[in-house]
Each structure stands twice: as structure tokens, then as C-alpha cells.
Short mmCIF file of C-alpha atoms and ligand atoms in Angstrom, two decimals:
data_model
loop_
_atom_site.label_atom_id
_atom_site.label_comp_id
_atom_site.label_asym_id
_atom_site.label_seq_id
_atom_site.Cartn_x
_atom_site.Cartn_y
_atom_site.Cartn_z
CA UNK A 176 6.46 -24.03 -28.02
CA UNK A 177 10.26 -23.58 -28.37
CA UNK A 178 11.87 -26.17 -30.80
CA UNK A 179 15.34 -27.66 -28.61
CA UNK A 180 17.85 -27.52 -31.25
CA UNK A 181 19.91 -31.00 -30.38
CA UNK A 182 23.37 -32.00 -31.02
CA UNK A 183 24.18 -35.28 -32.74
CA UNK A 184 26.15 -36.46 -29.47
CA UNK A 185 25.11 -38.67 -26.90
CA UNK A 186 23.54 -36.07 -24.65
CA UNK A 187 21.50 -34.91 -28.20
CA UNK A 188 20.63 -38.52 -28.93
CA UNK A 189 19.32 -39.28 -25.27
CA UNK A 190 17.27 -36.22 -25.28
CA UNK A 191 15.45 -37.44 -28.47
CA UNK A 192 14.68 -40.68 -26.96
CA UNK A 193 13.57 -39.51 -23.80
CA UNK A 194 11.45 -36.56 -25.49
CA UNK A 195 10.28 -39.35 -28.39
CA UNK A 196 9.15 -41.87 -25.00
CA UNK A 197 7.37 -39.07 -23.73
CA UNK A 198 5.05 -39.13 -26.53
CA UNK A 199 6.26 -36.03 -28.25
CA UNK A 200 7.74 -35.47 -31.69
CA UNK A 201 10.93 -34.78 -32.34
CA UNK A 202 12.58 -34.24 -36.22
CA UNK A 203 15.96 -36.33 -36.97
CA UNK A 204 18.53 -36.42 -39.92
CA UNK A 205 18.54 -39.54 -42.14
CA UNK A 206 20.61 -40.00 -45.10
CA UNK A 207 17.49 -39.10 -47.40
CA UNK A 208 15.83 -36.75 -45.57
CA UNK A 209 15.24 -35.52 -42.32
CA UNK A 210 12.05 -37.12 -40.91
CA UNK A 211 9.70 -36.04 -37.96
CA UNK A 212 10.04 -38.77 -35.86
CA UNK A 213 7.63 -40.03 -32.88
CA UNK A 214 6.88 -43.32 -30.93
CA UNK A 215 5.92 -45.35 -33.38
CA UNK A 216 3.41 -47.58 -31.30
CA UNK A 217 1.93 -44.53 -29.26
CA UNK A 218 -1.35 -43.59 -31.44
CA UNK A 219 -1.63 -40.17 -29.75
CA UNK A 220 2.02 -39.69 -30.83
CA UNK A 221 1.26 -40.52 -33.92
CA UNK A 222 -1.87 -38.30 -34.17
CA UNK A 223 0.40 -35.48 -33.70
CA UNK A 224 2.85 -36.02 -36.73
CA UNK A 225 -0.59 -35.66 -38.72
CA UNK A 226 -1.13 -32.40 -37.21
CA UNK A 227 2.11 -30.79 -37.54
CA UNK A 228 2.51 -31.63 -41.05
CA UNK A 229 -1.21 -31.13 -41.98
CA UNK A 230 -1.31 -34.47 -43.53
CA UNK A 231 -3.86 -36.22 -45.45
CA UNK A 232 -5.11 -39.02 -42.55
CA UNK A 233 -5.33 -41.72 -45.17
CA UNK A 234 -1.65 -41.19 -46.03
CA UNK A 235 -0.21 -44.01 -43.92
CA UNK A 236 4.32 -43.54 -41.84
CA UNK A 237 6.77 -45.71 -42.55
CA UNK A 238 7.95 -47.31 -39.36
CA UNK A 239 11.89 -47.28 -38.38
CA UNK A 240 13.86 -49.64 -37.08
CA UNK A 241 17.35 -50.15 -35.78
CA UNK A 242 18.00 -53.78 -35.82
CA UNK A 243 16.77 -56.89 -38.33
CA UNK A 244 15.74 -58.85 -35.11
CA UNK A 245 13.13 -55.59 -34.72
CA UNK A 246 11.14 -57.02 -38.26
CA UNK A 247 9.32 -60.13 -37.86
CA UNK A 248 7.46 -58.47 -35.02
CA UNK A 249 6.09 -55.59 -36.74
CA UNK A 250 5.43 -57.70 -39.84
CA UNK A 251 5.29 -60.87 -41.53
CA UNK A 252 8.32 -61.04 -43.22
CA UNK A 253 8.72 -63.37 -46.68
CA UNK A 254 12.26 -64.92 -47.89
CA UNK A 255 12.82 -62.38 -50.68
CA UNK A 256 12.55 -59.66 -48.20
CA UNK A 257 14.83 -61.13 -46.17
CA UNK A 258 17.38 -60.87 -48.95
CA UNK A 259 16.54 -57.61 -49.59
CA UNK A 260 17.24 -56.66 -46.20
CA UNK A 261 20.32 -58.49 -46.12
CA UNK A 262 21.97 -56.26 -49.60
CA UNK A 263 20.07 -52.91 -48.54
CA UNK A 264 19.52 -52.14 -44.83
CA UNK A 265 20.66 -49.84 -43.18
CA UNK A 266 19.81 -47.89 -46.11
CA UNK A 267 17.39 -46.20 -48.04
CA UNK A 268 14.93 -49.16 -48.90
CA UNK A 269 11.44 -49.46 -47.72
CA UNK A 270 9.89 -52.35 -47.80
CA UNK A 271 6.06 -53.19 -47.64
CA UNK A 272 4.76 -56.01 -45.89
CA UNK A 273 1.57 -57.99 -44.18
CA UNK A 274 1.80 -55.94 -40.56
CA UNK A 275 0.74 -58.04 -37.19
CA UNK A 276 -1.33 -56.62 -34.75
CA UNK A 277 1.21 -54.45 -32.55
CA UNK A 278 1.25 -51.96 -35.50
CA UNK A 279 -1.33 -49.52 -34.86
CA UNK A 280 -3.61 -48.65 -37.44
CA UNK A 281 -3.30 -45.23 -36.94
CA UNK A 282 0.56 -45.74 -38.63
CA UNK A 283 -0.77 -47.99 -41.66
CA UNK A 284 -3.93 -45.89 -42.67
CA UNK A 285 -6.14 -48.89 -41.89
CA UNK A 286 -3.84 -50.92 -44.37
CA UNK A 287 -3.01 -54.28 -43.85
CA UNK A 288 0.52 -53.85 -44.93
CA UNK A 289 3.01 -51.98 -42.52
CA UNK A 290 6.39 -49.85 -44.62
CA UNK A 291 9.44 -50.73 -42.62
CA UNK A 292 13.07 -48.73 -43.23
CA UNK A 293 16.07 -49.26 -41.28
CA UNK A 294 18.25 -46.16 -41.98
CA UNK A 295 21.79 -46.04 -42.13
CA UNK A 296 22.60 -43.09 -40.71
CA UNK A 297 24.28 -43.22 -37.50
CA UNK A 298 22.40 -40.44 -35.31
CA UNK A 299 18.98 -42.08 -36.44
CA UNK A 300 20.06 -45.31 -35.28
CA UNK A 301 21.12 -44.03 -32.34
CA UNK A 302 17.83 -42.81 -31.25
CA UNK A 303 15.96 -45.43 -32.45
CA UNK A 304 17.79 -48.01 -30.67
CA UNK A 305 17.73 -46.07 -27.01
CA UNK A 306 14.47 -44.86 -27.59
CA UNK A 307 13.53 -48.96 -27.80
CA UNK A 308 10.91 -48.73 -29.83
CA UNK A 309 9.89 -48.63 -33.96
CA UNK A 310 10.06 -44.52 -34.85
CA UNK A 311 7.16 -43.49 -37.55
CA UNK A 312 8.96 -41.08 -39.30
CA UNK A 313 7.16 -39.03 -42.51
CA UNK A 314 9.59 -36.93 -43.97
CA UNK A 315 10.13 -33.59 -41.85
CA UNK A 316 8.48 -30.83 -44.22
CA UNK A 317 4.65 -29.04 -44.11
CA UNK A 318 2.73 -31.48 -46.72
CA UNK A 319 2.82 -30.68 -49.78
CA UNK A 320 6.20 -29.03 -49.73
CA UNK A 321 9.71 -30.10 -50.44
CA UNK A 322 11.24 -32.24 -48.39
CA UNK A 323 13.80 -31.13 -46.10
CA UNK A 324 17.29 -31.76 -46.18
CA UNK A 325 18.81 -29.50 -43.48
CA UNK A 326 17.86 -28.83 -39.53
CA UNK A 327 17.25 -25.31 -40.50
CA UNK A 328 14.61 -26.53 -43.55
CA UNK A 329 13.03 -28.55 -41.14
CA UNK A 330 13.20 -25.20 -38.83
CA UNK A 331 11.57 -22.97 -41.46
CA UNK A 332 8.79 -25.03 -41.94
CA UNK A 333 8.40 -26.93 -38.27
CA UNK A 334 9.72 -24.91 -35.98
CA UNK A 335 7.34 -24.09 -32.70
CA UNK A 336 5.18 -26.87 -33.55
CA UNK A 337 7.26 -29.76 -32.54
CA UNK A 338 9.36 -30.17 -29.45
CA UNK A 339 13.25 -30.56 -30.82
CA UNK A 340 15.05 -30.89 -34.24
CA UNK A 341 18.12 -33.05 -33.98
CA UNK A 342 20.75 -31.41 -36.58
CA UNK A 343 23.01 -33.76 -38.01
CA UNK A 344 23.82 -31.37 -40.81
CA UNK A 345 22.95 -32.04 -44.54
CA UNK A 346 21.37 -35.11 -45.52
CA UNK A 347 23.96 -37.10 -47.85
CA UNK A 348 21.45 -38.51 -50.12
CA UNK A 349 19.29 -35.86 -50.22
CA UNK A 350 15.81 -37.92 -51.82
CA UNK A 351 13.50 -40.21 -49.59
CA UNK A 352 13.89 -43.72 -49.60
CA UNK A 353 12.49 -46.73 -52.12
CA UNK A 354 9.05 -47.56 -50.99
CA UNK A 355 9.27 -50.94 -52.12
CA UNK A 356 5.82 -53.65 -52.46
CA UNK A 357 6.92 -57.19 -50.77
CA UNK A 358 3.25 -58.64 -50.76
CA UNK A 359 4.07 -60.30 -54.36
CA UNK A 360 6.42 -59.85 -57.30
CA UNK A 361 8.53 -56.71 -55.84
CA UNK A 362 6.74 -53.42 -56.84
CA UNK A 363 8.58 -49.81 -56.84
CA UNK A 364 5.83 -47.45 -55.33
CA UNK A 365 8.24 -44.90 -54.87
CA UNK A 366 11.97 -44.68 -56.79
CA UNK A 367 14.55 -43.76 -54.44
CA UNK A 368 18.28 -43.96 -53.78
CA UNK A 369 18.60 -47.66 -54.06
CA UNK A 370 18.15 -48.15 -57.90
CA UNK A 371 15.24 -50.29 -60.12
CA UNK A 372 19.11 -51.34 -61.23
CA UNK A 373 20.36 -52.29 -57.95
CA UNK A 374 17.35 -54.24 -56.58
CA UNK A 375 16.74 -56.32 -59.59
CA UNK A 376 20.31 -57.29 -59.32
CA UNK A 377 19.39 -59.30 -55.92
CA UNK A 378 15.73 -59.92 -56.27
CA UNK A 379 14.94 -60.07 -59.94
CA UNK A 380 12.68 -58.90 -61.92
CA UNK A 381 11.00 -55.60 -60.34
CA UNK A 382 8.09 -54.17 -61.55
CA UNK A 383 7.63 -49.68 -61.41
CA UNK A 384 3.98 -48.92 -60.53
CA UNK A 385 1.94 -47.01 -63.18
CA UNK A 386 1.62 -43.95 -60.17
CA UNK A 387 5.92 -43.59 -60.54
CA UNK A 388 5.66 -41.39 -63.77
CA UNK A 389 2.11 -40.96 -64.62
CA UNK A 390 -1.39 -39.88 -63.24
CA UNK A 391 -3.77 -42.09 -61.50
CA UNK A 392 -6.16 -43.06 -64.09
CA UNK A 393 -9.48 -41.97 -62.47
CA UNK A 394 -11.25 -43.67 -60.19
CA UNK A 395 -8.36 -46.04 -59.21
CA UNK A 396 -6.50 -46.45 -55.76
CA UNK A 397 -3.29 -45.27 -55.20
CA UNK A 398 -0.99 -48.41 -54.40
CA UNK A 399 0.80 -45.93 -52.20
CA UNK A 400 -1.49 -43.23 -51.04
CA UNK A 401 0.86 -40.49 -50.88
CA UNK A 402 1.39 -40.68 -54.38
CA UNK A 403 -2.43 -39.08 -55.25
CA UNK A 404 -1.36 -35.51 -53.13
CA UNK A 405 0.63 -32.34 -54.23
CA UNK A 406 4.05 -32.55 -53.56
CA UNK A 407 7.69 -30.96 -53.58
CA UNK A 408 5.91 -28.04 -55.01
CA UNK A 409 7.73 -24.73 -54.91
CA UNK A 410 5.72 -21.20 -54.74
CA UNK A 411 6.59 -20.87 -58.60
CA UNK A 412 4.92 -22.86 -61.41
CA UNK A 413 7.59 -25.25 -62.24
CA UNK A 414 8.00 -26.92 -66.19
CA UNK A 415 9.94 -29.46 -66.89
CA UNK A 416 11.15 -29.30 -70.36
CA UNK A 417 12.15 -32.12 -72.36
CA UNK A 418 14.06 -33.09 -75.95
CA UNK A 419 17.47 -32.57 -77.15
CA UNK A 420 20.37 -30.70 -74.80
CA UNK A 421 20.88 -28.11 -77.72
CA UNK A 422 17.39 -27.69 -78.75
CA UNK A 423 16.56 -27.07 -74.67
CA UNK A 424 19.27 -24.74 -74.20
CA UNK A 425 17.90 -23.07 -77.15
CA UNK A 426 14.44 -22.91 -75.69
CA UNK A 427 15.17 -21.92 -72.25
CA UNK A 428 18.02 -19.01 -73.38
CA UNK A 429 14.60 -16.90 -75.10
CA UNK A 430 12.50 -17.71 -71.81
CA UNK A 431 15.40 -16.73 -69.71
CA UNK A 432 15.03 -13.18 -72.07
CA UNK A 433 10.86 -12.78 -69.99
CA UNK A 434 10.66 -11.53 -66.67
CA UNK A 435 11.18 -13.20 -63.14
CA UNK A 436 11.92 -16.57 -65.06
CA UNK A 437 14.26 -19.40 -62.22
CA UNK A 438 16.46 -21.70 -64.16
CA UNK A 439 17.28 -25.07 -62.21
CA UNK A 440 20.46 -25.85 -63.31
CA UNK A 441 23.12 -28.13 -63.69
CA UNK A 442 26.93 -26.90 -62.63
CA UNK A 443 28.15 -24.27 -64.82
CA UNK A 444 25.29 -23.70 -66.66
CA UNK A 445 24.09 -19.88 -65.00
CA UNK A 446 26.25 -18.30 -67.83
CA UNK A 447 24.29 -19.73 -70.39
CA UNK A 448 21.13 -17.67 -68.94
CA UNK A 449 21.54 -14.08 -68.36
CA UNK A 450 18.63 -12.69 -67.24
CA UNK A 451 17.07 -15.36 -65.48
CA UNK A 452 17.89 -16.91 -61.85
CA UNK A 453 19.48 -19.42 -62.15
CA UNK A 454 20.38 -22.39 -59.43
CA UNK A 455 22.23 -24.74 -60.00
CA UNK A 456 21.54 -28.46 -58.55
CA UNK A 457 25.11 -29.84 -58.86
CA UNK A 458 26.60 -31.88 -62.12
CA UNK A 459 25.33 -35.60 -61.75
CA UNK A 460 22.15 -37.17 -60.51
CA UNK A 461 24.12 -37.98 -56.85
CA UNK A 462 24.48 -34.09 -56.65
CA UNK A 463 21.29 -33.33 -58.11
CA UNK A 464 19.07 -36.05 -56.00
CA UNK A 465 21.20 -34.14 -53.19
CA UNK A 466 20.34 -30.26 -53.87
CA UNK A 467 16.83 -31.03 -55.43
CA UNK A 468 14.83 -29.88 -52.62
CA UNK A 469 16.94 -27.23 -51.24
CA UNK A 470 16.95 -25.80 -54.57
CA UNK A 471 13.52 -25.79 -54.49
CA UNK A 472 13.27 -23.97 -51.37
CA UNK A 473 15.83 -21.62 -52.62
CA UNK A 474 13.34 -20.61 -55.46
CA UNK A 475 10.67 -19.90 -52.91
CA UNK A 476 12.75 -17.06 -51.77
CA UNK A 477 13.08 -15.36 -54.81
CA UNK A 478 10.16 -13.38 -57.00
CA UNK A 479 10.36 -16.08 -59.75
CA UNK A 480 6.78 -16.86 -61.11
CA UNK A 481 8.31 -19.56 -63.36
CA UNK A 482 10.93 -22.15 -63.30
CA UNK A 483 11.66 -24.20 -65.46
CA UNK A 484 14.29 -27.52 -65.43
CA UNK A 485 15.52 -30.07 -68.24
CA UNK A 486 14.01 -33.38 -67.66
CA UNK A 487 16.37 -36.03 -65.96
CA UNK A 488 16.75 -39.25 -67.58
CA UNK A 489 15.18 -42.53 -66.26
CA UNK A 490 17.55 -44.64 -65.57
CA UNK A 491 19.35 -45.13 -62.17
CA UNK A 492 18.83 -42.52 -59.63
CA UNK A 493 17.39 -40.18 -62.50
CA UNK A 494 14.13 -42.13 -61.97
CA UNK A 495 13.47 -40.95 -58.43
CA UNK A 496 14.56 -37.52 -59.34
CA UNK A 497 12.01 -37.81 -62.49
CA UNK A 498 9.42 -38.90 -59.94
CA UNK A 499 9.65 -35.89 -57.81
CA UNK A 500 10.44 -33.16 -60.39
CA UNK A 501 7.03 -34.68 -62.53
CA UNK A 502 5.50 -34.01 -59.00
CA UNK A 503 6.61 -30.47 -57.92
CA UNK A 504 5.60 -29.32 -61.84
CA UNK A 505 2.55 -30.57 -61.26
CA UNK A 506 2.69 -33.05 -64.72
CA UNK A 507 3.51 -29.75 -66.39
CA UNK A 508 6.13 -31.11 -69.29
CA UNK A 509 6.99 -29.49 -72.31
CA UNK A 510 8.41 -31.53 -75.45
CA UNK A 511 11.31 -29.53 -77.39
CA UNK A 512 10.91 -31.38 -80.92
O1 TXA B 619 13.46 -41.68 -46.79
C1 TXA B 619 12.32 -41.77 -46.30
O2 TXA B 619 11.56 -42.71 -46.57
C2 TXA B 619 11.89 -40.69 -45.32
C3 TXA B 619 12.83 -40.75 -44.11
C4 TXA B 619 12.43 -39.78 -43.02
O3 TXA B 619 12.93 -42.06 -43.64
N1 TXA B 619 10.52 -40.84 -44.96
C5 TXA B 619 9.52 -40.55 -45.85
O4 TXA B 619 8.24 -40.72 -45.33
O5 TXA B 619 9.71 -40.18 -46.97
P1 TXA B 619 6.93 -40.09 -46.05
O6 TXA B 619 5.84 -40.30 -45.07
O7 TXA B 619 7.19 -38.70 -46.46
O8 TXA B 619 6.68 -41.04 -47.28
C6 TXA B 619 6.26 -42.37 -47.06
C7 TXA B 619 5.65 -42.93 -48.31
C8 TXA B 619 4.31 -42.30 -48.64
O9 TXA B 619 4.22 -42.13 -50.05
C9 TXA B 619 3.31 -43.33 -48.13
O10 TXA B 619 2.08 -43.29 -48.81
C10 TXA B 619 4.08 -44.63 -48.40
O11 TXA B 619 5.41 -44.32 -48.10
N2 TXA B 619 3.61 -45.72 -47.51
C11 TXA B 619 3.70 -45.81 -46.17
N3 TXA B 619 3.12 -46.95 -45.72
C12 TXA B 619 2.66 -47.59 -46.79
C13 TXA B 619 1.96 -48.83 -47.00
N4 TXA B 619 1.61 -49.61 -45.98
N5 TXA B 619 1.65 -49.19 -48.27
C14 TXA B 619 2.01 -48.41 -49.32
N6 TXA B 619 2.66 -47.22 -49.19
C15 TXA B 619 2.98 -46.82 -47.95
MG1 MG B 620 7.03 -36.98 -47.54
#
């Protein structure tokens, strides 16, 4: 199959819908990431986003919407959710909620709860809205890779297995969205762009799910299932090293002196490591949330067996970046003390 590269113009955004209606997939920007999109309530549809990706079948799509008025068919929605609709969307919150029928169970994983976004990016919307119907959109990328953040990403890893790639040119935010639990007291499954900070300021207390940082203990169920696979993970065996700026930089100037050794790191900071590649992801956790994943990629194109990355702080957006760098090192962490 040839993969239609679309503008984000009308004629792009009314080939989307039409190729979306027609059952097939079709990958759009977002301001997180880009996400391979199809007809949310068409279960063949559907079954095709799990082949393209190679996704686990128990790992259930968020649905997308363009409208509020769109919600309280898909799902049953509460007061508090309604609030947090009301500070958040369009944006990058998820929320989880009891689904009704319509959804198809082929979206939720057999769950009883349905994760609904409404993005704010304008070309999503678009589509969404003339297309008429909820998108389920994973994020664009082969599972178990990084995400993707660019039409040609989504290219490199998609390309001749789905039918178009809409390229609205770099995602802004550049990490996937809040996958937040409505059923009770609000629950972060996933930290994302909108803040622990941010939410707790409209709903109140908000509780982080064990899954965020750690391991599953064994034997237990993933709240969120996608949080139990490999992820982000780049070719290289990535190490997150943590402790004291000076005491790091120490550290990481003798690894940078062994071979094929990949630095992530922050602006302005190659100099510091002759010897090794280095990338930089930018100078605050905006930029670095933002680069993350092509940086990532970037490695994969280099002979680096080893990178290695200081470990962001928790607070803010540092927690969703701390979520996905624990994941693409694999829990690997080393303490400088
Ligand atoms: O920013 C985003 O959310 C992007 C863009 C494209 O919108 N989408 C995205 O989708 O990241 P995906 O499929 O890569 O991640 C969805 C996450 C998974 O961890 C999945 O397990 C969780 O949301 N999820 C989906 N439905 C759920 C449910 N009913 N209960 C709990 N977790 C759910
Ligand atoms: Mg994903």
C-alpha cells in the first residue's frame, strides 16, 4: 500500500474523514503526539490499528472527540468530570469513565470504562468533527517504540501499512496525554502535559497510581493495561542516572571516556562530553517533554550501545517525562551518592 501524505487544509482534512468513514486508518497530528486514527465505532476498523501497531489486544484506544455534547453518549459522565472537562478540553487530558453500550468492546479491551480525549489541536478537530464520529486513536508508533512526534516518524515506522498520514508538522507538546481515572477519587494512570499540579487545582486531591513510577508488584492488574508492556525503548540500553548535578556530570564525563556511549542532554551540555554522542533534548521540561522521543529515535540511528540521561525531577511536567524515561530504560536507574 502507498501511504497518501495529506496536507493540513481542507482538501487534507476531508480526505481523512472520507478515508477514516471508509473504515481505513489514517495517522493525524495532535498536540502530544501523532495518533493512528480510525472509526472509532467500526470494530473491523479498529481491528486494524491492532495490526499495524502489533499491539497487545488487551491494551484498550482512547476514543476522540470534537465536541462536549459528543460525551454523555459514549459514557456516563459524573459532575467532577464535567469540571474537568470544562478547565482542560481541548487538551491533553484523558479521562476514564463507565462507557454505554455504543462503545465497542473491541476499543475498551472488554473494560467497562471507556478513555475519552478531546484534543486541541486544530487539524484533529477538524477531522474528527467531519468525519462525525468518535476517532480511536493509539499513539502513531510500532508498539513498543517511541512515540512519534513528526509525519515522517510516523512514516518510518507506519508507512505502507496504513492508508494516509496527515502532516501537521511537529507536535507542540511532544508527550501523550493524562490518562486520568473518573470512576472515584481522580487517579493519574498516566502523567502527561496537564500537571498532578494543575488538576488538583480544579478537582482536588488526586491520587498517582503505584504503576506511574514503579513496577507492578506481581500478580496484580495493571489499572491501565498499557502500563505492564515495553515502551519508548530505543535500540540502545538506556540508564537513567540519578544524584547530585556535579556528582552526575562527574560520572557521566568517565563513561563518556568508553566506546559508542549516547549522552541525552540538556542545551549546552555536548561540550561537557567529548567522546560520547551527545543529543541534546532542549533546556526545560516544555523542551524536553517536546524532543524526548525524537531524541530517542535519533539514538537509534547511531552505533551507541549505551545511553545514558540524568533523571528529571518529579514535579510538574518532569513527572510524565520521569514516567516515560523509567520506561524506555527499562527500570534501569543508577544512584550517584
Ligand atoms: O496523547 C494521547 O493520549 C495520544 C494521542 C494520539 O491522543 N494517544 C495515546 O494513546 O497515547 P495510546 O493508546 O498510546 O495510550 C493510551 C493509554 C494506554 O496506556 C491505555 O492502556 C490507556 O490509555 N487506556 C485506554 N483506555 C483505558 C481504560 N478504559 N482504562 C484504563 N486505561 C485505559
Ligand atoms: Mg502509545
Amino acid at each position: 500500500m502507498l501511504t497518501e501524505i495529506l496536507k493540513p487544509d481542507e482538501e487534507g482534512v476531508s480526505r481523512a474523514a472520507q478515508l477514516l468513514l471508509e473504515g481505513k486508518l489514517c495517522a493525524l497530528p495532535t498536540e502530544t503526539v501523532y495518533g493512528l486514527a480510525a472509526n472509532g465505532l467500526n470494530r473491523d476498523a479498529i481491528a486494524g490499528i491492532f495490526k499495524a501497531k502489533g499491539r497487545p489486544q488487551d491494551n484498550p484506544l482512547i476514543l476522540h472527540i470534537a465536541s462536549m455534547e459528543e460525551l454523555p453518549a459514549l459514557c456516563h459522565v459524573t459532575p467532577l468530570a464535567e469540571r474537568a472537562a470544562q478547565a482542560f478540553w481541548p487538551g491533553p487530558l484523558t479521562m476514564v469513565l463507565p462507557k454505554r453500550s455504543v462503545v465497542p468492546s473491541e476499543v475498551t479491551a472488554g473494560l467497562s470504562t471507556a478513555a475519552i480525549r478531546m484534543p486541541s489541536c486544530a487539524a484533529a478537530r477538524s477531522v474528527i468533527a467531519k468525519a462525525g464520529v468518535p476517532l480511536a486513536m493509539p499513539s502513531a508508533n510500532l508498539s513498543g517504540r517511541p512515540s512519534t512526534t513528526t509525519a515522517g516518524h510516523v512514516a518510518f515506522d507506519l508507512g505502507g501499512k496504513i492508508e494516509a498520514i496527515l502532516d501537521g508538522g511537529p507536535c507542540t507538546g511532544g508527550l501523550e496525554s493524562t490518562v486520568l481515572l473518573m470512576t472515584g477519587k481522580p487517579r493519574i494512570l498516566r502523567p502527561g502535559l496537564v500537571t498532578k499540579e494543575q488538576l488538583e487545582a480544579v478537582l482536588g486531591a488526586v491520587e498517582i497510581d503505584p504503576a506511574v513510577l514503579g513496577g507492578l508488584p506481581d500478580g496484580q492488574a495493571a489499572a491501565s493495561p498499557g502500563m505492564k508492556y515495553k515502551h519508548y525503548a530505543p535500540k540502545a540500553a538506556m540508564y537513567l542516572v540519578e544524584g547530585e548535578q556535579d556528582a552526575v556530570t562527574a560520572f557521566l564525563q568517565e563513561k563518556a571516556k568508553e566506546d559508542a556511549i549516547g549522552i541525552l542532554c540538556g542545551a549546552g551540555e555536548e561540550a561537557l562530553f567529548p567522546g560520547a554522542v551527545c543529543i541534546s533534548y532542549g533546556a526545560d521540561d516544555g523542551q524536553h517533554a517536546q524532543r524526548l522521543f525524537d531524541a530517542l529515535r535519533k539514538f537509534d540511528e547511531t552505533a551507541v550501545r549505551i545511553i545514558y540521561a540524568r533523571m528529571p525531577q518529579e514535579n510538574g511536567v518532569g513527572l510524565a517525562l520521569l514516567n516515560r524515561m523509567i520506561r524506555a530504560s527499562a527500570h534501569r536507574i543508577i544512584k550517584i551518592l
